[in-house]
Amino acid sequence: MLFIRSFMILFLCYMTIRINLCFSSNPYSLRTLSVDGHFSFDEVHHAAEDFGNMFQLLPLAVLYPKSVSDIATTIRHIWKMGPNSELTVAARGHSHSLQGQAQAHQGVVINMESLQGPKMHVYTGNYPYVDASGGELWIDILRECLKYGLAPKSWTDYLHLTVGGTLSNAGVSGQAFRHGPQISNVHHMEVVTGKGEVLNCSEKQNSDLFHSVLGGLGQFGIITRARISLEPAPDMVRWIRVLYSDFTTFAADQEHLIGAETTFDYIEGFVIINRTGLLNNWRSSFNPQDPVQASQFHSDGRTLYCLELAKYFNRDTADALNEEVGNSLSQLRYITSTLFQTEVPYIEFLDRVHVSEVKLRAKGLWEVPHPWLNLLIPKSKINDFADEVFGNILTDTSNGPILIYPVKKSKWDNRTSAVIPEEDIFYLVAFLTSAVPSSTGTDGLEHILTQNKRILEFCEIARLGMKQYLPHYSTHEEWKAHFGPRWEVFSQRKSTYDPMAILAPGQRIFQKAISFS
């Protein structure tokens, strides 16, 4: 009897432990967490969608945090579950991901835009900065900073993105040749790691975490707050467009401008394929320098290259503007009849893409598949790339804008996780395509994906030294090749800050190890 009683006690203790383990590893244990915000377990379908509209991975729950503590509590809870739980966590900003990077299949998606905390604070001293939430939109940061006559230095072309989202990649636009990407203009961050730790980091405090998270694709922590460098904001922008028919001249002029002592504040190029009546379309917003010559210009379906430039100025210094712009333009070799200019308020220029978004939404053309492809091409290979891609692969139409402009490696910090080519100057080439749903033609998703594959295969075969920006790979080996000699550091950082591989599963870099015992 004593033996039987002892056995029953041990058995009941064992069952109690098993039940507790099962409960703690049960995803619905999230319901027991005490958070300031709330979880949604029913309305989760929106979190399985993004701008790319090609991946739909349903999460188990969506967290709407009111505090950083909510995020830390949730991650810490999942971390403590250990390998018995399949739960992962993805931070979702304004859902502008392209390949499901901000999704978490049967995991937890954190809606960063609901994060509340200290209000945005603009410091106006000798070295101005703004402290902002990781879920804050860049357009709202711009509006707040302009109240103090200030603005961030580096931008993306589209401002309706969150701080945490762009800093987890790089954040690149036409100002990057001068100021570097957005990740080169951050002083300090608050980060929640894959263990649920809330850490402050900067160049001097937790510096390895600081550099890991910048450009880290969300692998090491969720950015909950960032301190961003500011500069005096101009009143107005002189916005200029000119055309080239020869790619080599077009590229050489861009390289000249980013290296000139006196130059423009924004420099981007884009490729125009088979666009008739192009200059007539420009007339709605831009004024031709020579209306007669402009009216006689015909593109004849040719591939053309547009150089887009901007010079910032204040109204009280407008007199010197014409001379500065004229001197810079005189050094370029564009088609003289295609010089178009206009002047707009600074905020209108920076938020220019949003105007197109409103028009596309009104036509039902915004929420379509976007099989974008973003590449970084070394300067020494850009002509080879252009000859093949614009001469042989993309010949009829581009299905969307194609950006192409040079940036300087010296403006990027090689301690961050961002991966760039080895050369001192490299080009961002962005194929910003849109697919027509259900189409089987050249504007359909399958055709565009096939073109993207041909471009990537050419880069590989020709050994261009290309790196993907906003990278997407499907195998572990491809990711290792992407990072190259930096893979070991990247992998070690993952082991340090997110050893269970809880964070950002949608990137498909690391897979959470699950125990089925």
Coordinates of C-alpha atoms in Angstrom, one line a residue:
M1 CA 0.0 0.0 0.0
L2 CA 2.8 2.4 0.8
F3 CA 4.4 1.7 -2.5
I4 CA 1.1 2.3 -4.3
R5 CA 0.5 5.6 -2.5
S6 CA 4.0 6.7 -3.3
F7 CA 3.6 5.8 -7.0
M8 CA 0.3 7.7 -7.2
I9 CA 1.8 10.8 -5.7
L10 CA 4.7 10.7 -8.2
F11 CA 2.3 10.1 -11.0
L12 CA 0.0 13.0 -10.1
C13 CA 3.0 15.3 -9.7
Y14 CA 4.2 14.2 -13.2
M15 CA 0.8 14.9 -14.7
T16 CA 0.6 18.3 -13.1
I17 CA 4.0 19.3 -14.6
R18 CA 2.9 18.0 -18.0
I19 CA -0.4 19.9 -17.8
N20 CA 1.4 23.1 -16.8
L21 CA 3.9 22.6 -19.7
C22 CA 1.1 22.0 -22.1
F23 CA -0.7 25.1 -20.9
S24 CA 2.4 27.3 -21.1
S25 CA 3.2 26.0 -24.6
N26 CA -0.4 26.3 -25.8
P27 CA -0.6 29.4 -28.1
Y28 CA -3.8 30.4 -26.3
S29 CA -1.8 31.0 -23.2
L30 CA -1.4 34.5 -24.7
R31 CA -4.9 35.2 -23.5
T32 CA -3.6 35.0 -19.9
L33 CA -0.9 37.8 -20.5
S34 CA -1.5 41.1 -18.8
V35 CA -0.9 43.8 -21.3
D36 CA -2.0 47.5 -21.6
G37 CA -3.2 47.0 -25.1
H38 CA -5.0 43.9 -26.4
F39 CA -4.7 40.7 -28.5
S40 CA -7.1 39.9 -31.3
F41 CA -7.6 36.3 -32.1
D42 CA -10.5 36.7 -34.6
E43 CA -9.7 39.7 -36.7
V44 CA -6.3 38.6 -38.1
H45 CA -6.8 38.3 -41.8
H46 CA -5.5 41.8 -42.5
A47 CA -2.2 40.8 -40.9
A48 CA -1.7 38.2 -43.6
E49 CA -1.6 40.8 -46.3
D50 CA 1.0 43.3 -47.4
F51 CA 1.9 45.7 -50.3
G52 CA 3.4 42.9 -52.3
N53 CA 0.1 41.0 -52.4
M54 CA 1.8 37.7 -53.2
F55 CA 2.0 36.0 -49.8
Q56 CA -0.8 35.4 -47.3
L57 CA 0.2 33.7 -44.1
L58 CA -2.4 33.9 -41.3
P59 CA -1.2 34.6 -37.8
L60 CA -2.7 33.1 -34.7
A61 CA -3.1 36.5 -33.0
V62 CA -2.4 40.2 -33.6
L63 CA -1.1 42.3 -30.6
Y64 CA -2.1 45.9 -30.5
P65 CA 0.4 47.3 -28.0
K66 CA -0.1 50.4 -26.0
S67 CA 3.3 50.2 -24.4
V68 CA 6.8 48.8 -25.1
S69 CA 6.1 46.6 -22.1
D70 CA 3.4 44.9 -24.0
I71 CA 5.8 43.9 -26.7
A72 CA 8.5 42.8 -24.2
T73 CA 6.0 40.8 -22.2
T74 CA 4.7 38.9 -25.3
I75 CA 8.2 38.1 -26.6
R76 CA 9.4 37.1 -23.1
H77 CA 6.4 34.8 -22.7
I78 CA 7.2 33.0 -26.0
W79 CA 10.9 32.9 -25.2
K80 CA 10.2 31.2 -21.9
M81 CA 8.1 28.6 -23.7
G82 CA 11.2 27.4 -25.3
P83 CA 11.3 24.8 -28.1
N84 CA 7.9 23.4 -27.0
S85 CA 6.2 26.3 -28.8
E86 CA 6.0 27.0 -32.5
L87 CA 5.0 30.7 -31.8
T88 CA 7.0 33.4 -33.6
V89 CA 6.7 37.2 -33.7
A90 CA 6.7 39.7 -36.6
A91 CA 6.5 43.5 -36.2
R92 CA 4.1 45.0 -38.7
G93 CA 4.4 48.7 -39.6
H94 CA 2.4 50.2 -42.5
S95 CA 2.4 46.7 -44.2
H96 CA 4.6 47.8 -47.1
S97 CA 6.6 44.5 -47.2
L98 CA 6.8 42.8 -50.5
Q99 CA 7.3 39.1 -49.8
G100 CA 5.5 38.4 -46.5
Q101 CA 8.5 39.7 -44.4
A102 CA 6.2 41.1 -41.8
Q103 CA 3.9 38.1 -41.5
A104 CA 4.1 35.2 -39.0
H105 CA 2.3 32.0 -39.9
Q106 CA 0.4 30.9 -36.8
G107 CA 2.4 33.3 -34.8
V108 CA 1.9 36.8 -33.4
V109 CA 1.9 39.9 -35.5
I110 CA 2.6 43.1 -33.6
N111 CA 0.8 46.2 -35.0
M112 CA 3.5 48.8 -34.4
E113 CA 1.3 51.7 -35.4
S114 CA -0.8 51.2 -32.3
L115 CA 2.2 51.6 -30.0
Q116 CA 1.8 54.4 -27.6
G117 CA 4.4 56.0 -25.4
P118 CA 6.3 59.2 -25.0
K119 CA 5.2 61.7 -27.6
M120 CA 7.5 62.6 -30.4
H121 CA 10.0 65.1 -29.2
V122 CA 12.0 67.5 -31.3
Y123 CA 15.3 68.8 -29.8
T124 CA 16.4 72.1 -31.4
G125 CA 19.9 72.5 -30.0
N126 CA 23.2 72.7 -31.9
Y127 CA 22.8 69.0 -33.0
P128 CA 19.1 68.7 -33.5
Y129 CA 17.3 65.4 -33.5
V130 CA 13.8 63.9 -33.1
D131 CA 12.9 61.0 -30.7
A132 CA 10.1 59.0 -32.3
S133 CA 8.3 55.7 -31.8
G134 CA 9.3 52.8 -34.1
G135 CA 5.7 52.7 -35.3
E136 CA 5.6 56.4 -36.3
L137 CA 5.2 57.2 -40.0
W138 CA 7.9 59.3 -41.6
I139 CA 5.3 61.7 -43.0
D140 CA 4.2 62.5 -39.5
I141 CA 7.8 63.0 -38.4
L142 CA 8.3 65.4 -41.2
R143 CA 5.2 67.4 -40.3
E144 CA 6.1 67.6 -36.6
C145 CA 9.8 68.6 -37.4
L146 CA 8.7 71.3 -39.9
K147 CA 7.0 73.1 -37.0
Y148 CA 10.5 73.8 -35.7
G149 CA 12.0 74.5 -39.1
L150 CA 13.8 71.2 -39.1
A151 CA 13.7 67.9 -41.0
P152 CA 15.5 64.5 -41.2
K153 CA 18.4 64.4 -43.6
S154 CA 17.8 61.2 -45.4
W155 CA 14.5 59.9 -46.8
T156 CA 12.8 57.1 -48.7
D157 CA 10.8 58.1 -51.8
Y158 CA 7.5 57.1 -50.1
L159 CA 7.0 58.6 -46.6
H160 CA 4.0 56.5 -45.4
L161 CA 6.3 54.0 -43.9
T162 CA 7.2 53.4 -40.3
V163 CA 10.6 54.3 -38.7
G164 CA 11.2 50.7 -37.5
G165 CA 10.4 49.4 -41.0
T166 CA 12.9 51.5 -42.9
L167 CA 15.6 51.3 -40.3
S168 CA 15.4 47.5 -40.4
N169 CA 16.4 47.7 -44.1
A170 CA 18.3 50.9 -44.8
G171 CA 16.0 53.6 -46.1
V172 CA 17.3 55.0 -49.5
S173 CA 16.4 57.9 -51.7
G174 CA 18.0 60.6 -53.8
Q175 CA 19.6 62.2 -50.8
A176 CA 21.6 59.1 -49.9
F177 CA 24.7 60.1 -52.0
R178 CA 25.1 63.1 -49.6
H179 CA 23.8 61.9 -46.2
G180 CA 23.9 58.1 -46.6
P181 CA 20.8 55.9 -46.0
Q182 CA 18.5 56.5 -43.1
I183 CA 20.4 54.0 -41.0
S184 CA 23.5 56.3 -41.2
N185 CA 21.5 59.1 -39.6
V186 CA 20.4 57.4 -36.3
H187 CA 21.9 58.3 -32.9
H188 CA 20.1 56.0 -30.5
M189 CA 17.4 53.3 -30.4
E190 CA 15.3 51.4 -27.9
V191 CA 15.0 47.8 -28.9
V192 CA 13.1 44.7 -27.7
T193 CA 15.3 41.6 -28.3
G194 CA 14.2 38.1 -29.1
K195 CA 14.5 37.3 -25.3
G196 CA 12.1 40.1 -24.4
E197 CA 14.7 42.4 -23.1
V198 CA 14.2 46.1 -23.5
L199 CA 17.6 47.7 -24.2
N200 CA 18.8 51.1 -25.2
C201 CA 21.6 51.2 -27.7
S202 CA 23.8 53.6 -29.5
E203 CA 27.4 54.0 -30.7
K204 CA 28.6 54.0 -27.1
Q205 CA 25.9 51.8 -25.3
N206 CA 25.3 48.3 -26.5
S207 CA 27.0 49.2 -29.7
D208 CA 26.9 45.7 -31.2
L209 CA 23.1 45.5 -30.8
F210 CA 22.9 49.1 -32.3
H211 CA 24.7 48.1 -35.4
S212 CA 23.1 44.7 -35.6
V213 CA 19.5 46.1 -35.7
L214 CA 20.3 48.8 -38.3
G215 CA 19.7 47.0 -41.6
G216 CA 19.2 43.8 -39.7
L217 CA 15.9 42.8 -41.4
G218 CA 14.2 42.5 -38.0
Q219 CA 16.3 39.5 -37.0
F220 CA 17.8 40.9 -33.7
G221 CA 15.1 43.1 -32.2
I222 CA 12.1 45.2 -32.7
I223 CA 12.8 48.9 -32.9
T224 CA 10.4 50.7 -30.5
R225 CA 12.0 54.1 -30.5
A226 CA 14.7 55.9 -32.5
R227 CA 16.6 59.2 -32.2
I228 CA 17.0 60.6 -35.8
S229 CA 19.4 63.3 -36.9
L230 CA 17.9 66.6 -38.2
E231 CA 18.9 69.6 -40.3
P232 CA 17.4 73.0 -41.1
A233 CA 14.5 72.4 -43.5
P234 CA 14.2 74.5 -46.7
D235 CA 11.0 76.3 -47.7
M236 CA 11.0 75.3 -51.4
V237 CA 12.4 73.0 -54.0
R238 CA 13.4 73.6 -57.5
W239 CA 12.4 70.3 -59.2
I240 CA 14.1 69.5 -62.5
R241 CA 13.8 66.7 -65.1
V242 CA 15.9 66.2 -68.2
L243 CA 16.1 63.3 -70.7
Y244 CA 19.0 61.3 -72.2
S245 CA 19.0 58.9 -75.1
D246 CA 22.3 57.3 -74.2
F247 CA 22.7 55.3 -71.0
T248 CA 26.5 55.8 -70.7
T249 CA 26.2 59.6 -70.8
F250 CA 23.3 59.4 -68.4
A251 CA 25.2 57.4 -65.9
A252 CA 28.4 59.5 -66.3
D253 CA 26.5 62.7 -65.6
Q254 CA 25.0 61.2 -62.4
E255 CA 28.4 60.1 -61.2
H256 CA 29.7 63.6 -61.9
L257 CA 27.0 65.2 -59.9
I258 CA 27.3 63.1 -56.8
G259 CA 31.0 63.8 -56.7
A260 CA 30.8 67.6 -57.5
E261 CA 31.6 70.1 -54.7
T262 CA 28.5 72.1 -55.6
T263 CA 25.6 70.0 -56.7
F264 CA 21.9 69.3 -56.2
D265 CA 20.4 68.1 -52.9
Y266 CA 18.5 65.2 -54.5
I267 CA 19.6 63.1 -57.5
E268 CA 17.7 60.2 -59.0
G269 CA 17.4 58.6 -62.4
F270 CA 14.8 56.5 -64.0
V271 CA 14.3 54.5 -67.2
I272 CA 11.5 55.2 -69.6
I273 CA 10.5 52.4 -72.0
N274 CA 8.2 52.9 -74.9
R275 CA 6.4 56.0 -73.5
T276 CA 5.0 58.2 -76.2
G277 CA 3.8 61.7 -75.4
L278 CA 6.0 61.7 -72.3
L279 CA 6.8 65.4 -72.3
N280 CA 3.1 66.3 -72.8
N281 CA 2.4 64.4 -69.5
W282 CA 5.1 66.4 -67.7
R283 CA 3.4 69.7 -68.7
S284 CA 0.7 69.3 -66.2
S285 CA 3.3 69.8 -63.4
F286 CA 6.5 71.1 -65.0
N287 CA 7.3 74.0 -67.3
P288 CA 9.6 73.4 -70.3
Q289 CA 12.6 75.6 -70.6
D290 CA 12.0 75.9 -74.4
P291 CA 8.3 75.2 -75.2
V292 CA 8.8 75.2 -78.9
Q293 CA 11.7 72.7 -78.9
A294 CA 9.9 70.6 -76.3
S295 CA 6.8 70.3 -78.5
Q296 CA 9.0 69.1 -81.4
F297 CA 10.6 66.3 -79.3
H298 CA 9.4 62.8 -80.1
S299 CA 10.4 59.7 -78.2
D300 CA 9.3 57.3 -81.0
G301 CA 9.1 54.4 -78.6
R302 CA 12.7 54.6 -77.7
T303 CA 14.2 53.7 -74.3
L304 CA 15.0 57.0 -72.6
Y305 CA 16.7 57.9 -69.3
C306 CA 15.4 60.7 -67.1
L307 CA 17.5 62.5 -64.6
E308 CA 15.5 64.0 -61.8
L309 CA 17.1 66.7 -59.7
A310 CA 16.1 68.9 -56.8
K311 CA 17.7 72.0 -55.3
Y312 CA 16.5 73.1 -51.9
F313 CA 16.2 76.8 -51.2
N314 CA 14.5 79.4 -48.9
R315 CA 12.4 82.2 -50.4
D316 CA 14.9 84.8 -49.1
T317 CA 17.8 83.2 -51.0
A318 CA 15.9 82.6 -54.3
D319 CA 18.0 85.2 -56.2
A320 CA 21.1 83.1 -56.1
L321 CA 19.2 79.9 -57.1
N322 CA 19.2 80.4 -60.9
E323 CA 22.9 80.9 -61.1
E324 CA 23.7 77.8 -59.0
V325 CA 21.3 75.6 -60.9
G326 CA 22.4 77.0 -64.2
N327 CA 26.1 76.3 -63.4
S328 CA 25.3 72.7 -62.5
L329 CA 23.1 72.1 -65.5
S330 CA 25.7 73.5 -67.9
Q331 CA 28.0 70.6 -67.0
L332 CA 25.5 68.0 -68.1
R333 CA 24.9 66.5 -71.6
Y334 CA 21.2 65.9 -71.6
I335 CA 18.9 66.5 -74.6
T336 CA 18.5 70.3 -74.5
S337 CA 14.9 70.4 -75.6
T338 CA 13.8 68.2 -72.6
L339 CA 14.7 70.5 -69.7
F340 CA 11.6 70.9 -67.5
Q341 CA 11.4 72.7 -64.2
T342 CA 9.0 73.6 -61.4
E343 CA 9.1 75.0 -57.9
V344 CA 7.1 73.3 -55.1
P345 CA 7.0 73.5 -51.3
Y346 CA 9.5 71.1 -49.6
I347 CA 6.8 68.9 -48.1
E348 CA 5.0 68.6 -51.4
F349 CA 8.2 67.4 -53.1
L350 CA 9.1 64.8 -50.4
D351 CA 5.5 63.5 -50.3
R352 CA 5.2 63.3 -54.1
V353 CA 4.6 59.6 -54.3
H354 CA 1.6 59.8 -52.1
V355 CA -0.2 61.8 -54.8
S356 CA 0.2 58.8 -57.2
E357 CA -1.0 56.5 -54.4
V358 CA -4.2 58.5 -54.0
K359 CA -4.9 58.3 -57.8
L360 CA -4.1 54.6 -58.0
R361 CA -6.3 53.8 -55.0
A362 CA -9.2 55.7 -56.6
K363 CA -8.8 53.5 -59.7
G364 CA -8.5 50.3 -57.7
L365 CA -4.9 49.8 -58.9
W366 CA -3.0 50.1 -55.6
E367 CA -3.9 46.8 -53.9
V368 CA -2.6 44.6 -56.7
P369 CA 0.5 42.3 -56.8
H370 CA 3.8 44.3 -56.6
P371 CA 6.6 41.9 -57.6
W372 CA 9.3 44.5 -57.0
L373 CA 13.0 43.8 -57.5
N374 CA 15.6 46.0 -55.9
L375 CA 19.3 45.6 -56.8
L376 CA 22.6 47.2 -55.9
I377 CA 24.9 47.1 -58.8
P378 CA 28.7 48.1 -58.7
K379 CA 29.6 51.1 -60.8
S380 CA 32.1 49.1 -62.9
K381 CA 29.3 46.7 -64.1
I382 CA 26.4 49.2 -64.5
N383 CA 26.8 49.5 -68.3
D384 CA 26.9 45.7 -68.8
F385 CA 23.8 45.5 -66.7
A386 CA 22.0 48.2 -68.7
D387 CA 23.0 46.7 -72.0
E388 CA 21.5 43.3 -71.2
V389 CA 18.5 44.3 -69.1
F390 CA 17.3 47.4 -71.0
G391 CA 18.5 46.1 -74.4
N392 CA 17.3 42.4 -74.3
I393 CA 15.2 41.6 -71.3
L394 CA 12.9 44.6 -70.9
T395 CA 12.1 45.8 -74.4
D396 CA 8.4 46.4 -74.7
T397 CA 7.2 47.8 -71.4
S398 CA 8.3 48.1 -67.8
N399 CA 5.0 47.7 -66.0
G400 CA 6.0 50.5 -63.6
P401 CA 8.8 52.9 -62.7
I402 CA 12.5 51.8 -62.9
L403 CA 14.7 53.8 -60.7
I404 CA 18.5 53.9 -61.2
Y405 CA 20.9 56.2 -59.4
P406 CA 24.4 56.0 -57.8
V407 CA 25.3 56.2 -54.1
K408 CA 28.6 56.3 -52.2
K409 CA 29.8 53.4 -50.1
S410 CA 31.6 55.9 -47.8
K411 CA 28.2 57.1 -46.6
W412 CA 27.3 53.6 -45.3
D413 CA 28.5 52.3 -42.0
N414 CA 30.0 48.8 -42.6
R415 CA 29.3 47.9 -38.9
T416 CA 25.6 47.7 -39.6
S417 CA 23.9 44.5 -40.9
A418 CA 23.1 46.1 -44.4
V419 CA 24.8 44.3 -47.3
I420 CA 26.2 46.3 -50.1
P421 CA 28.6 45.8 -53.1
E422 CA 32.3 46.2 -52.5
E423 CA 32.9 49.2 -54.9
D424 CA 33.2 52.8 -53.7
I425 CA 30.2 53.8 -55.9
F426 CA 27.2 51.5 -56.6
Y427 CA 23.8 51.9 -58.2
L428 CA 20.4 51.3 -56.7
V429 CA 18.2 49.8 -59.5
A430 CA 14.6 49.4 -58.5
F431 CA 12.0 47.7 -60.7
L432 CA 8.8 49.0 -59.1
T433 CA 6.3 46.9 -61.1
S434 CA 2.6 46.3 -60.7
A435 CA 0.8 43.3 -62.0
V436 CA -2.7 43.1 -63.3
P437 CA -4.6 40.5 -61.4
S438 CA -5.7 37.4 -63.4
S439 CA -3.8 38.7 -66.5
T440 CA -1.8 36.1 -68.5
G441 CA -0.1 38.7 -70.7
T442 CA 3.0 40.8 -70.3
D443 CA 1.4 42.8 -67.5
G444 CA 0.6 39.6 -65.5
L445 CA 2.3 38.4 -62.4
E446 CA 3.9 35.3 -63.9
H447 CA 5.4 37.2 -66.8
I448 CA 6.9 39.9 -64.5
L449 CA 8.3 37.2 -62.1
T450 CA 9.9 35.5 -65.1
Q451 CA 11.5 38.7 -66.1
N452 CA 12.8 39.2 -62.6
K453 CA 14.2 35.7 -62.7
R454 CA 16.0 36.4 -66.0
I455 CA 17.5 39.6 -64.5
L456 CA 18.8 37.8 -61.4
E457 CA 20.2 34.9 -63.5
F458 CA 22.0 37.4 -65.7
C459 CA 23.6 39.1 -62.7
E460 CA 24.7 35.6 -61.4
I461 CA 26.1 34.4 -64.7
A462 CA 27.8 37.7 -65.5
R463 CA 29.3 37.8 -62.0
L464 CA 28.3 41.5 -61.5
G465 CA 28.8 41.4 -57.8
M466 CA 25.2 42.4 -57.3
K467 CA 23.4 42.5 -53.9
Q468 CA 19.7 42.6 -53.4
Y469 CA 18.2 45.4 -51.5
L470 CA 15.1 44.4 -49.5
P471 CA 16.4 40.9 -50.2
H472 CA 14.2 37.8 -50.6
Y473 CA 15.6 34.3 -50.8
S474 CA 14.0 30.9 -50.2
T475 CA 16.9 28.8 -49.1
H476 CA 19.5 29.0 -46.3
E477 CA 22.3 28.6 -48.8
E478 CA 21.1 31.6 -50.8
W479 CA 21.0 33.7 -47.6
K480 CA 24.6 32.6 -46.8
A481 CA 25.7 33.6 -50.3
H482 CA 23.9 37.0 -49.9
F483 CA 25.9 37.8 -46.8
G484 CA 29.1 36.2 -48.0
P485 CA 31.9 36.7 -45.5
R486 CA 29.6 38.6 -43.2
W487 CA 27.4 35.6 -42.6
E488 CA 29.3 34.4 -39.6
V489 CA 28.9 37.7 -37.8
F490 CA 25.2 37.9 -38.8
S491 CA 24.6 34.3 -37.6
Q492 CA 26.5 35.0 -34.3
R493 CA 24.4 38.1 -33.7
K494 CA 21.3 36.0 -34.2
S495 CA 22.5 33.6 -31.5
T496 CA 23.1 36.4 -29.1
Y497 CA 20.0 38.5 -29.5
D498 CA 17.4 36.0 -30.7
P499 CA 18.7 32.5 -30.1
M500 CA 15.3 30.9 -30.4
A501 CA 14.7 32.5 -33.8
I502 CA 11.4 34.0 -32.6
L503 CA 11.6 37.3 -34.5
A504 CA 10.8 38.1 -38.2
P505 CA 10.1 34.6 -39.5
G506 CA 8.8 36.0 -42.7
Q507 CA 12.3 36.8 -43.8
R508 CA 13.0 33.0 -44.0
I509 CA 16.6 33.4 -42.9
F510 CA 16.4 31.3 -39.7
Q511 CA 13.9 28.7 -38.7
K512 CA 12.7 28.2 -35.2
A513 CA 13.8 24.9 -33.7
I514 CA 10.8 23.0 -32.4
S515 CA 10.9 20.2 -29.9
F516 CA 8.2 17.5 -30.4
S517 CA 9.1 15.6 -27.3

